[in-house]
Amino acid sequence: MKTIKFSPCFGLRRILTKRLSNNLLVPVPTSNFSAVYWPYGAIGSNIYTIVEYVHGEFSTDRVFYLDCRSHTRHEAPIMWMIRSSPLIRVLDGKLYVLPQRNGFPSNSVEIFDPKTQLWEYLRSPIAEILGTRSSLISFAIDGGFYLYGDKCMVYKPKENKWDVVEYETGLVWASFRLSCVINNVIYSSKLSRVLKWYDSEGRLWRDLKGLDKLPKLPKSFSRLRLVNYGGKIAVSWEKSGGVSSREKKFEWCAVIAVERRSGQEIYGKIEWCEVVLTVPKSCCLLEFFAVTV
């Protein structure tokens, strides 16, 4: 298998000094690659992407992954179907890809197993779920792959079947990149500038307590990311500099341990919260993933 360098990226490192311990984003070695791609999910030590253009040619059935141990890029087996802007989720160590054609999803899901390096084809009731809507909402939680449209259905791999589930309006937020799942609990800022968690029994969002010292988070989708960092919340956000540094932008990161104390209370404990990177104001953080290395 041919190996080539991945696109530019940064990795989190802890730098020890005599006085304190600083967490910093440091660049990893890369080289130029003529491709337009979208990062979609992390499994183990790999970050998977679907390439839209390679060397100027349209190609949306090719999947690549970044090996975060060696910082090298590899190509996975080609998908069976070509699609644009696919819906993708990671469930039980597998990549679920919902193809779309002309803006509307097809009635199939492709599943990639990194262990066997094989793609599986799964028939799905997309037309029934979609109804009159032009797009779907998807998320993976509690061992199921959920699809929301006019109707909500879930696919349980262990049972190998689709079931209709009741529509929960609050879970719409679970599909966005400003959310993460830890122990089957969804955490999000929900554009409220504070962290919240979804109470599936009460069907409402509750504040994550104990975070009075966490800085206010941005409301913008593009400036905030949440990931499951080994059972803890890692949240990254952008903040512009003050008057004296108006041309700079600061990338903040915080790691938060969570503890459920009752059915309606979950507390967070800030393990650290720091500026991990300073960049020109024109730069932006595209994606934020947690991997095992």
Tab-separated table of N, CA and C in Angstrom, residues 75-233:
chain	number	residue	atom	x	y	z
A	75	GLU	N	-4.382	4.959	2.036
A	75	GLU	CA	-5.685	4.833	1.379
A	75	GLU	C	-6.355	3.542	1.810
A	76	ALA	N	-7.626	3.651	2.217
A	76	ALA	CA	-8.423	2.484	2.575
A	76	ALA	C	-9.060	1.916	1.312
A	77	PRO	N	-9.618	0.710	1.368
A	77	PRO	CA	-10.330	0.153	0.203
A	77	PRO	C	-11.408	1.098	-0.294
A	78	ILE	N	-11.592	1.159	-1.589
A	78	ILE	CA	-12.540	2.077	-2.206
A	78	ILE	C	-13.975	1.707	-1.839
A	79	MET	N	-14.839	2.724	-1.716
A	79	MET	CA	-16.246	2.472	-1.423
A	79	MET	C	-16.966	1.968	-2.670
A	80	TRP	N	-18.152	1.434	-2.480
A	80	TRP	CA	-18.908	0.870	-3.590
A	80	TRP	C	-19.637	1.937	-4.400
A	81	MET	N	-19.987	3.046	-3.739
A	81	MET	CA	-20.797	4.068	-4.398
A	81	MET	C	-20.119	5.430	-4.313
A	82	ILE	N	-20.410	6.271	-5.296
A	82	ILE	CA	-19.926	7.647	-5.295
A	82	ILE	C	-21.006	8.533	-4.686
A	83	ARG	N	-20.600	9.460	-3.836
A	83	ARG	CA	-21.554	10.360	-3.227
A	83	ARG	C	-20.893	11.705	-2.934
A	84	SER	N	-21.720	12.715	-2.622
A	84	SER	CA	-21.187	14.012	-2.212
A	84	SER	C	-21.782	14.367	-0.860
A	85	SER	N	-20.987	15.048	-0.041
A	85	SER	CA	-21.406	15.481	1.302
A	85	SER	C	-22.081	14.360	2.076
A	86	PRO	N	-21.406	13.237	2.269
A	86	PRO	CA	-22.042	12.111	2.964
A	86	PRO	C	-22.216	12.364	4.451
A	87	LEU	N	-23.178	11.678	5.043
A	87	LEU	CA	-23.337	11.666	6.493
A	87	LEU	C	-22.511	10.508	7.032
A	88	ILE	N	-21.657	10.783	8.013
A	88	ILE	CA	-20.758	9.745	8.518
A	88	ILE	C	-20.733	9.774	10.040
A	89	ARG	N	-20.774	8.588	10.641
A	89	ARG	CA	-20.659	8.454	12.085
A	89	ARG	C	-19.792	7.242	12.406
A	90	VAL	N	-19.193	7.255	13.604
A	90	VAL	CA	-18.408	6.116	14.090
A	90	VAL	C	-19.221	5.411	15.164
A	91	LEU	N	-19.399	4.098	15.013
A	91	LEU	CA	-20.170	3.310	15.965
A	91	LEU	C	-19.475	1.976	16.175
A	92	ASP	N	-19.155	1.675	17.434
A	92	ASP	CA	-18.521	0.401	17.793
A	92	ASP	C	-17.285	0.096	16.942
A	93	GLY	N	-16.460	1.135	16.734
A	93	GLY	CA	-15.208	0.939	16.017
A	93	GLY	C	-15.354	0.771	14.524
A	94	LYS	N	-16.524	1.108	13.964
A	94	LYS	CA	-16.742	1.014	12.529
A	94	LYS	C	-17.212	2.359	11.983
A	95	LEU	N	-16.956	2.582	10.694
A	95	LEU	CA	-17.315	3.824	10.022
A	95	LEU	C	-18.620	3.608	9.256
A	96	TYR	N	-19.652	4.377	9.595
A	96	TYR	CA	-20.942	4.293	8.913
A	96	TYR	C	-21.052	5.460	7.927
A	97	VAL	N	-21.237	5.155	6.650
A	97	VAL	CA	-21.294	6.177	5.607
A	97	VAL	C	-22.649	6.115	4.919
A	98	LEU	N	-23.384	7.208	5.002
A	98	LEU	CA	-24.679	7.306	4.337
A	98	LEU	C	-24.508	8.118	3.069
A	99	PRO	N	-24.503	7.480	1.896
A	99	PRO	CA	-24.274	8.204	0.640
A	99	PRO	C	-25.417	9.149	0.327
A	100	GLN	N	-25.104	10.200	-0.453
A	100	GLN	CA	-26.117	11.120	-0.933
A	100	GLN	C	-25.912	11.346	-2.424
A	101	ARG	N	-27.001	11.430	-3.152
A	101	ARG	CA	-26.948	11.701	-4.586
A	101	ARG	C	-27.859	12.873	-4.895
A	102	ASN	N	-27.321	13.867	-5.591
A	102	ASN	CA	-28.071	15.070	-5.951
A	102	ASN	C	-28.726	15.706	-4.729
A	103	GLY	N	-28.006	15.614	-3.582
A	103	GLY	CA	-28.502	16.238	-2.376
A	103	GLY	C	-29.459	15.378	-1.581
A	104	PHE	N	-29.876	14.224	-2.130
A	104	PHE	CA	-30.795	13.346	-1.412
A	104	PHE	C	-30.114	12.017	-1.125
A	105	PRO	N	-30.254	11.511	0.094
A	105	PRO	CA	-29.595	10.259	0.453
A	105	PRO	C	-30.151	9.069	-0.318
A	106	SER	N	-29.303	8.121	-0.675
A	106	SER	CA	-29.758	6.878	-1.273
A	106	SER	C	-30.227	5.950	-0.157
A	107	ASN	N	-30.862	4.856	-0.519
A	107	ASN	CA	-31.406	3.957	0.510
A	107	ASN	C	-30.402	2.876	0.880
A	108	SER	N	-29.185	3.303	1.173
A	108	SER	CA	-28.157	2.348	1.575
A	108	SER	C	-27.163	3.017	2.514
A	109	VAL	N	-26.560	2.196	3.350
A	109	VAL	CA	-25.492	2.643	4.238
A	109	VAL	C	-24.305	1.718	4.014
A	110	GLU	N	-23.124	2.300	3.866
A	110	GLU	CA	-21.921	1.494	3.755
A	110	GLU	C	-21.176	1.536	5.082
A	111	ILE	N	-20.698	0.380	5.517
A	111	ILE	CA	-20.039	0.252	6.815
A	111	ILE	C	-18.635	-0.295	6.596
A	112	PHE	N	-17.646	0.429	7.125
A	112	PHE	CA	-16.259	0.004	6.976
A	112	PHE	C	-15.718	-0.504	8.301
A	113	ASP	N	-15.150	-1.699	8.267
A	113	ASP	CA	-14.535	-2.317	9.441
A	113	ASP	C	-13.018	-2.233	9.301
A	114	PRO	N	-12.340	-1.373	10.085
A	114	PRO	CA	-10.880	-1.239	9.969
A	114	PRO	C	-10.130	-2.534	10.268
A	115	LYS	N	-10.712	-3.403	11.077
A	115	LYS	CA	-10.024	-4.645	11.433
A	115	LYS	C	-9.932	-5.598	10.247
A	116	THR	N	-11.005	-5.696	9.482
A	116	THR	CA	-11.009	-6.597	8.323
A	116	THR	C	-10.682	-5.872	7.026
A	117	GLN	N	-10.715	-4.521	7.065
A	117	GLN	CA	-10.493	-3.697	5.878
A	117	GLN	C	-11.534	-3.983	4.801
A	118	LEU	N	-12.763	-4.280	5.221
A	118	LEU	CA	-13.838	-4.611	4.289
A	118	LEU	C	-15.016	-3.656	4.459
A	119	TRP	N	-15.726	-3.406	3.346
A	119	TRP	CA	-16.952	-2.628	3.353
A	119	TRP	C	-18.152	-3.559	3.350
A	120	GLU	N	-19.173	-3.209	4.127
A	120	GLU	CA	-20.431	-3.934	4.116
A	120	GLU	C	-21.518	-3.022	3.557
A	121	TYR	N	-22.516	-3.636	2.935
A	121	TYR	CA	-23.621	-2.886	2.346
A	121	TYR	C	-24.887	-3.154	3.158
A	122	LEU	N	-25.519	-2.082	3.653
A	122	LEU	CA	-26.698	-2.219	4.493
A	122	LEU	C	-27.873	-1.478	3.863
A	123	ARG	N	-28.948	-2.214	3.574
A	123	ARG	CA	-30.164	-1.580	3.077
A	123	ARG	C	-30.819	-0.794	4.210
A	124	SER	N	-31.360	0.363	3.889
A	124	SER	CA	-31.965	1.202	4.920
A	124	SER	C	-33.212	1.907	4.363
A	125	PRO	N	-34.179	2.192	5.215
A	125	PRO	CA	-35.438	2.837	4.781
A	125	PRO	C	-35.314	4.350	4.687
A	126	ILE	N	-34.345	4.817	3.910
A	126	ILE	CA	-34.066	6.256	3.853
A	126	ILE	C	-35.266	7.058	3.366
A	127	ALA	N	-35.918	6.590	2.309
A	127	ALA	CA	-37.052	7.342	1.751
A	127	ALA	C	-38.163	7.500	2.782
A	128	GLU	N	-38.413	6.450	3.544
A	128	GLU	CA	-39.440	6.501	4.584
A	128	GLU	C	-39.052	7.470	5.689
A	129	ILE	N	-37.770	7.481	6.067
A	129	ILE	CA	-37.295	8.367	7.127
A	129	ILE	C	-37.287	9.816	6.653
A	130	LEU	N	-36.809	10.027	5.451
A	130	LEU	CA	-36.650	11.383	4.915
A	130	LEU	C	-37.984	12.089	4.762
A	131	GLY	N	-38.971	11.401	4.198
A	131	GLY	CA	-40.277	12.017	3.986
A	131	GLY	C	-40.194	13.213	3.078
A	132	THR	N	-40.659	14.361	3.563
A	132	THR	CA	-40.665	15.579	2.748
A	132	THR	C	-39.408	16.422	2.938
A	133	ARG	N	-38.508	15.970	3.779
A	133	ARG	CA	-37.320	16.766	4.070
A	133	ARG	C	-36.245	16.552	3.017
A	134	SER	N	-35.365	17.544	2.880
A	134	SER	CA	-34.292	17.467	1.886
A	134	SER	C	-32.985	16.960	2.462
A	135	SER	N	-32.922	16.811	3.789
A	135	SER	CA	-31.688	16.336	4.405
A	135	SER	C	-32.012	15.571	5.676
A	136	LEU	N	-31.039	14.793	6.129
A	136	LEU	CA	-31.196	13.978	7.323
A	136	LEU	C	-30.285	14.449	8.443
A	137	ILE	N	-30.660	14.124	9.661
A	137	ILE	CA	-29.812	14.323	10.832
A	137	ILE	C	-29.416	12.943	11.328
A	138	SER	N	-28.146	12.753	11.657
A	138	SER	CA	-27.701	11.436	12.100
A	138	SER	C	-26.785	11.567	13.307
A	139	PHE	N	-26.806	10.546	14.159
A	139	PHE	CA	-25.853	10.467	15.268
A	139	PHE	C	-25.797	9.024	15.745
A	140	ALA	N	-24.714	8.704	16.451
A	140	ALA	CA	-24.513	7.351	16.976
A	140	ALA	C	-24.407	7.414	18.487
A	141	ILE	N	-25.214	6.602	19.178
A	141	ILE	CA	-25.205	6.576	20.636
A	141	ILE	C	-25.862	5.288	21.115
A	142	ASP	N	-25.421	4.802	22.268
A	142	ASP	CA	-26.029	3.641	22.908
A	142	ASP	C	-26.120	2.452	21.959
A	143	GLY	N	-25.063	2.236	21.185
A	143	GLY	CA	-25.019	1.083	20.305
A	143	GLY	C	-25.937	1.159	19.107
A	144	GLY	N	-26.426	2.365	18.767
A	144	GLY	CA	-27.344	2.509	17.640
A	144	GLY	C	-26.964	3.645	16.716
A	145	PHE	N	-27.322	3.506	15.436
A	145	PHE	CA	-27.101	4.525	14.415
A	145	PHE	C	-28.452	5.156	14.111
A	146	TYR	N	-28.646	6.419	14.540
A	146	TYR	CA	-29.945	7.081	14.449
A	146	TYR	C	-30.020	7.988	13.224
A	147	LEU	N	-31.190	7.988	12.594
A	147	LEU	CA	-31.467	8.875	11.475
A	147	LEU	C	-32.772	9.611	11.728
A	148	TYR	N	-32.727	10.937	11.643
A	148	TYR	CA	-33.901	11.776	11.859
A	148	TYR	C	-34.282	12.464	10.554
A	149	GLY	N	-35.548	12.374	10.189
A	149	GLY	CA	-36.123	13.122	9.084
A	149	GLY	C	-37.544	13.461	9.484
A	150	ASP	N	-38.534	13.128	8.645
A	150	ASP	CA	-39.925	13.217	9.074
A	150	ASP	C	-40.212	12.151	10.124
A	151	LYS	N	-39.442	11.072	10.051
A	151	LYS	CA	-39.559	9.966	11.000
A	151	LYS	C	-38.184	9.691	11.569
A	152	CYS	N	-38.130	9.098	12.762
A	152	CYS	CA	-36.840	8.750	13.355
A	152	CYS	C	-36.729	7.234	13.470
A	153	MET	N	-35.593	6.705	13.010
A	153	MET	CA	-35.355	5.272	13.087
A	153	MET	C	-33.928	5.026	13.561
A	154	VAL	N	-33.703	3.851	14.135
A	154	VAL	CA	-32.385	3.498	14.636
A	154	VAL	C	-32.015	2.113	14.127
A	155	TYR	N	-30.746	1.975	13.760
A	155	TYR	CA	-30.235	0.661	13.363
A	155	TYR	C	-29.348	0.138	14.481
A	156	LYS	N	-29.670	-1.057	15.006
A	156	LYS	CA	-28.881	-1.694	16.052
A	156	LYS	C	-28.083	-2.838	15.416
A	157	PRO	N	-26.759	-2.682	15.282
A	157	PRO	CA	-25.943	-3.711	14.630
A	157	PRO	C	-26.065	-5.092	15.263
A	158	LYS	N	-26.162	-5.153	16.592
A	158	LYS	CA	-26.220	-6.449	17.257
A	158	LYS	C	-27.501	-7.204	16.910
A	159	GLU	N	-28.578	-6.439	16.644
A	159	GLU	CA	-29.846	-7.062	16.280
A	159	GLU	C	-30.046	-7.101	14.768
A	160	ASN	N	-29.215	-6.343	14.044
A	160	ASN	CA	-29.261	-6.277	12.581
A	160	ASN	C	-30.663	-5.923	12.070
A	161	LYS	N	-31.239	-4.862	12.645
A	161	LYS	CA	-32.555	-4.434	12.181
A	161	LYS	C	-32.778	-2.953	12.472
A	162	TRP	N	-33.733	-2.379	11.732
A	162	TRP	CA	-34.132	-1.000	11.922
A	162	TRP	C	-35.405	-0.949	12.753
A	163	ASP	N	-35.473	-0.004	13.696
A	163	ASP	CA	-36.666	0.190	14.506
A	163	ASP	C	-37.066	1.659	14.492
A	164	VAL	N	-38.380	1.896	14.509
A	164	VAL	CA	-38.892	3.264	14.636
A	164	VAL	C	-38.800	3.681	16.099
A	165	VAL	N	-38.292	4.889	16.340
A	165	VAL	CA	-38.218	5.423	17.702
A	165	VAL	C	-38.925	6.768	17.739
A	166	GLU	N	-39.306	7.176	18.922
A	166	GLU	CA	-40.023	8.439	19.073
A	166	GLU	C	-39.101	9.618	18.794
A	167	TYR	N	-39.620	10.603	18.102
A	167	TYR	CA	-38.842	11.788	17.749
A	167	TYR	C	-38.594	12.639	18.988
A	168	GLU	N	-37.324	12.949	19.250
A	168	GLU	CA	-36.964	13.820	20.365
A	168	GLU	C	-36.320	15.084	19.807
A	169	THR	N	-37.025	16.177	19.889
A	169	THR	CA	-36.544	17.437	19.317
A	169	THR	C	-35.194	17.840	19.884
A	170	GLY	N	-34.982	17.603	21.169
A	170	GLY	CA	-33.734	18.008	21.807
A	170	GLY	C	-32.510	17.337	21.225
A	171	LEU	N	-32.675	16.136	20.689
A	171	LEU	CA	-31.529	15.398	20.173
A	171	LEU	C	-31.032	15.907	18.831
A	172	VAL	N	-31.750	16.834	18.237
A	172	VAL	CA	-31.281	17.416	16.970
A	172	VAL	C	-29.883	17.987	17.129
A	173	TRP	N	-29.584	18.526	18.316
A	173	TRP	CA	-28.274	19.121	18.563
A	173	TRP	C	-27.168	18.077	18.555
A	174	ALA	N	-27.510	16.804	18.751
A	174	ALA	CA	-26.494	15.756	18.836
A	174	ALA	C	-25.786	15.524	17.520
A	175	SER	N	-26.327	16.026	16.432
A	175	SER	CA	-25.719	15.773	15.129
A	175	SER	C	-24.623	16.779	14.789
A	176	PHE	N	-24.552	17.866	15.538
A	176	PHE	CA	-23.597	18.900	15.202
A	176	PHE	C	-22.223	18.629	15.803
A	177	ARG	N	-21.213	19.329	15.272
A	177	ARG	CA	-19.842	19.109	15.706
A	177	ARG	C	-19.548	19.720	17.073
A	178	LEU	N	-20.467	20.513	17.615
A	178	LEU	CA	-20.248	21.073	18.938
A	178	LEU	C	-20.888	20.184	19.992
A	179	SER	N	-20.778	18.852	19.816
A	179	SER	CA	-21.288	17.902	20.799
A	179	SER	C	-20.412	16.667	20.816
A	180	CYS	N	-20.471	15.914	21.908
A	180	CYS	CA	-19.758	14.647	22.006
A	180	CYS	C	-20.537	13.712	22.918
A	181	VAL	N	-20.237	12.420	22.842
A	181	VAL	CA	-20.933	11.412	23.634
A	181	VAL	C	-19.935	10.717	24.554
A	182	ILE	N	-20.261	10.661	25.841
A	182	ILE	CA	-19.423	9.965	26.829
A	182	ILE	C	-20.337	9.106	27.692
A	183	ASN	N	-20.084	7.797	27.711
A	183	ASN	CA	-20.908	6.864	28.478
A	183	ASN	C	-22.390	7.052	28.173
A	184	ASN	N	-22.693	7.173	26.874
A	184	ASN	CA	-24.070	7.304	26.390
A	184	ASN	C	-24.786	8.559	26.875
A	185	VAL	N	-24.016	9.579	27.253
A	185	VAL	CA	-24.574	10.887	27.589
A	185	VAL	C	-24.038	11.893	26.574
A	186	ILE	N	-24.937	12.690	26.008
A	186	ILE	CA	-24.549	13.696	25.010
A	186	ILE	C	-24.259	15.013	25.709
A	187	TYR	N	-23.093	15.604	25.379
A	187	TYR	CA	-22.691	16.897	25.917
A	187	TYR	C	-22.585	17.900	24.770
A	188	SER	N	-23.007	19.126	25.014
A	188	SER	CA	-22.974	20.150	23.975
A	188	SER	C	-23.005	21.532	24.613
A	189	SER	N	-22.558	22.535	23.848
A	189	SER	CA	-22.745	23.908	24.320
A	189	SER	C	-24.121	24.410	23.909
A	190	LYS	N	-24.695	23.748	22.864
A	190	LYS	CA	-26.040	24.094	22.384
A	190	LYS	C	-26.173	25.599	22.118
A	191	LEU	N	-25.048	26.209	21.680
A	191	LEU	CA	-25.002	27.638	21.364
A	191	LEU	C	-25.365	28.527	22.551
A	192	SER	N	-25.166	28.023	23.774
A	192	SER	CA	-25.550	28.792	24.960
A	192	SER	C	-24.345	29.378	25.688
A	193	ARG	N	-23.109	29.086	25.189
A	193	ARG	CA	-21.859	29.575	25.756
A	193	ARG	C	-21.479	28.856	27.051
A	194	VAL	N	-22.261	27.860	27.469
A	194	VAL	CA	-21.907	27.001	28.594
A	194	VAL	C	-22.134	25.551	28.167
A	195	LEU	N	-21.523	24.604	28.874
A	195	LEU	CA	-21.686	23.202	28.530
A	195	LEU	C	-22.952	22.629	29.161
A	196	LYS	N	-23.659	21.798	28.385
A	196	LYS	CA	-24.879	21.168	28.843
A	196	LYS	C	-24.833	19.667	28.543
A	197	TRP	N	-25.726	18.915	29.170
A	197	TRP	CA	-25.867	17.500	28.862
A	197	TRP	C	-27.340	17.176	28.666
A	198	TYR	N	-27.602	16.142	27.861
A	198	TYR	CA	-28.984	15.824	27.525
A	198	TYR	C	-29.525	14.742	28.458
A	199	ASP	N	-30.589	15.087	29.169
A	199	ASP	CA	-31.278	14.163	30.064
A	199	ASP	C	-32.308	13.403	29.228
A	200	SER	N	-31.991	12.143	28.892
A	200	SER	CA	-32.866	11.365	28.014
A	200	SER	C	-34.180	10.988	28.687
A	201	GLU	N	-34.200	10.946	30.019
A	201	GLU	CA	-35.439	10.633	30.727
A	201	GLU	C	-36.351	11.858	30.788
A	202	GLY	N	-35.779	12.991	31.146
A	202	GLY	CA	-36.568	14.218	31.195
A	202	GLY	C	-36.738	14.871	29.837
A	203	ARG	N	-35.956	14.405	28.840
A	203	ARG	CA	-35.989	14.944	27.471
A	203	ARG	C	-35.751	16.451	27.453
A	204	LEU	N	-34.698	16.857	28.153
A	204	LEU	CA	-34.319	18.264	28.147
A	204	LEU	C	-32.825	18.370	28.402
A	205	TRP	N	-32.288	19.555	28.072
A	205	TRP	CA	-30.869	19.822	28.288
A	205	TRP	C	-30.675	20.446	29.665
A	206	ARG	N	-29.682	19.950	30.406
A	206	ARG	CA	-29.362	20.472	31.728
A	206	ARG	C	-27.924	21.007	31.739
A	207	ASP	N	-27.682	22.014	32.572
A	207	ASP	CA	-26.337	22.581	32.687
A	207	ASP	C	-25.383	21.578	33.319
A	208	LEU	N	-24.160	21.524	32.810
A	208	LEU	CA	-23.103	20.739	33.438
A	208	LEU	C	-22.557	21.576	34.584
A	209	LYS	N	-22.744	21.126	35.821
A	209	LYS	CA	-22.407	21.929	36.987
A	209	LYS	C	-20.918	21.879	37.322
A	210	GLY	N	-20.490	22.820	38.162
A	210	GLY	CA	-19.110	22.843	38.638
A	210	GLY	C	-18.127	23.511	37.711
A	211	LEU	N	-18.624	24.233	36.700
A	211	LEU	CA	-17.729	24.835	35.703
A	211	LEU	C	-17.768	26.357	35.747
A	212	ASP	N	-17.887	26.905	36.934
A	212	ASP	CA	-17.964	28.367	37.063
A	212	ASP	C	-16.700	29.059	36.559
A	213	LYS	N	-15.556	28.377	36.637
A	213	LYS	CA	-14.292	28.994	36.223
A	213	LYS	C	-13.971	28.777	34.743
A	214	LEU	N	-14.839	28.046	34.023
A	214	LEU	CA	-14.613	27.854	32.589
A	214	LEU	C	-14.995	29.129	31.847
A	215	PRO	N	-14.108	29.653	30.984
A	215	PRO	CA	-14.453	30.866	30.229
A	215	PRO	C	-15.710	30.668	29.388
A	216	LYS	N	-16.397	31.764	29.096
A	216	LYS	CA	-17.576	31.701	28.239
A	216	LYS	C	-17.181	31.182	26.862
A	217	LEU	N	-17.949	30.252	26.347
A	217	LEU	CA	-17.656	29.657	25.055
A	217	LEU	C	-18.304	30.467	23.940
A	218	PRO	N	-17.747	30.420	22.720
A	218	PRO	CA	-18.354	31.142	21.602
A	218	PRO	C	-19.648	30.479	21.159
A	219	LYS	N	-20.526	31.238	20.555
A	219	LYS	CA	-21.777	30.701	20.045
A	219	LYS	C	-21.641	30.135	18.633
A	220	SER	N	-20.611	30.551	17.935
A	220	SER	CA	-20.459	30.157	16.532
A	220	SER	C	-20.144	28.676	16.389
A	221	PHE	N	-20.792	28.014	15.417
A	221	PHE	CA	-20.501	26.618	15.111
A	221	PHE	C	-19.057	26.442	14.686
A	222	SER	N	-18.527	27.405	13.957
A	222	SER	CA	-17.201	27.264	13.354
A	222	SER	C	-16.071	27.466	14.356
A	223	ARG	N	-16.352	27.989	15.533
A	223	ARG	CA	-15.290	28.331	16.486
A	223	ARG	C	-15.218	27.395	17.683
A	224	LEU	N	-16.037	26.343	17.707
A	224	LEU	CA	-16.101	25.485	18.878
A	224	LEU	C	-16.136	24.014	18.475
A	225	ARG	N	-15.376	23.169	19.203
A	225	ARG	CA	-15.379	21.729	18.960
A	225	ARG	C	-15.356	20.991	20.300
A	226	LEU	N	-16.094	19.880	20.385
A	226	LEU	CA	-16.076	19.014	21.558
A	226	LEU	C	-15.750	17.593	21.113
A	227	VAL	N	-14.923	16.880	21.900
A	227	VAL	CA	-14.625	15.482	21.599
A	227	VAL	C	-14.560	14.685	22.892
A	228	ASN	N	-14.767	13.389	22.764
A	228	ASN	CA	-14.581	12.454	23.867
A	228	ASN	C	-13.094	12.157	23.966
A	229	TYR	N	-12.471	12.613	25.035
A	229	TYR	CA	-11.030	12.484	25.212
A	229	TYR	C	-10.757	11.466	26.325
A	230	GLY	N	-10.868	10.185	25.969
A	230	GLY	CA	-10.641	9.133	26.945
A	230	GLY	C	-11.635	9.143	28.087
A	231	GLY	N	-12.911	9.429	27.789
A	231	GLY	CA	-13.926	9.483	28.829
A	231	GLY	C	-14.069	10.848	29.476
A	232	LYS	N	-13.326	11.825	28.993
A	232	LYS	CA	-13.421	13.197	29.469
A	232	LYS	C	-13.791	14.101	28.291
A	233	ILE	N	-14.290	15.282	28.608
A	233	ILE	CA	-14.622	16.240	27.557
A	233	ILE	C	-13.393	17.076	27.239
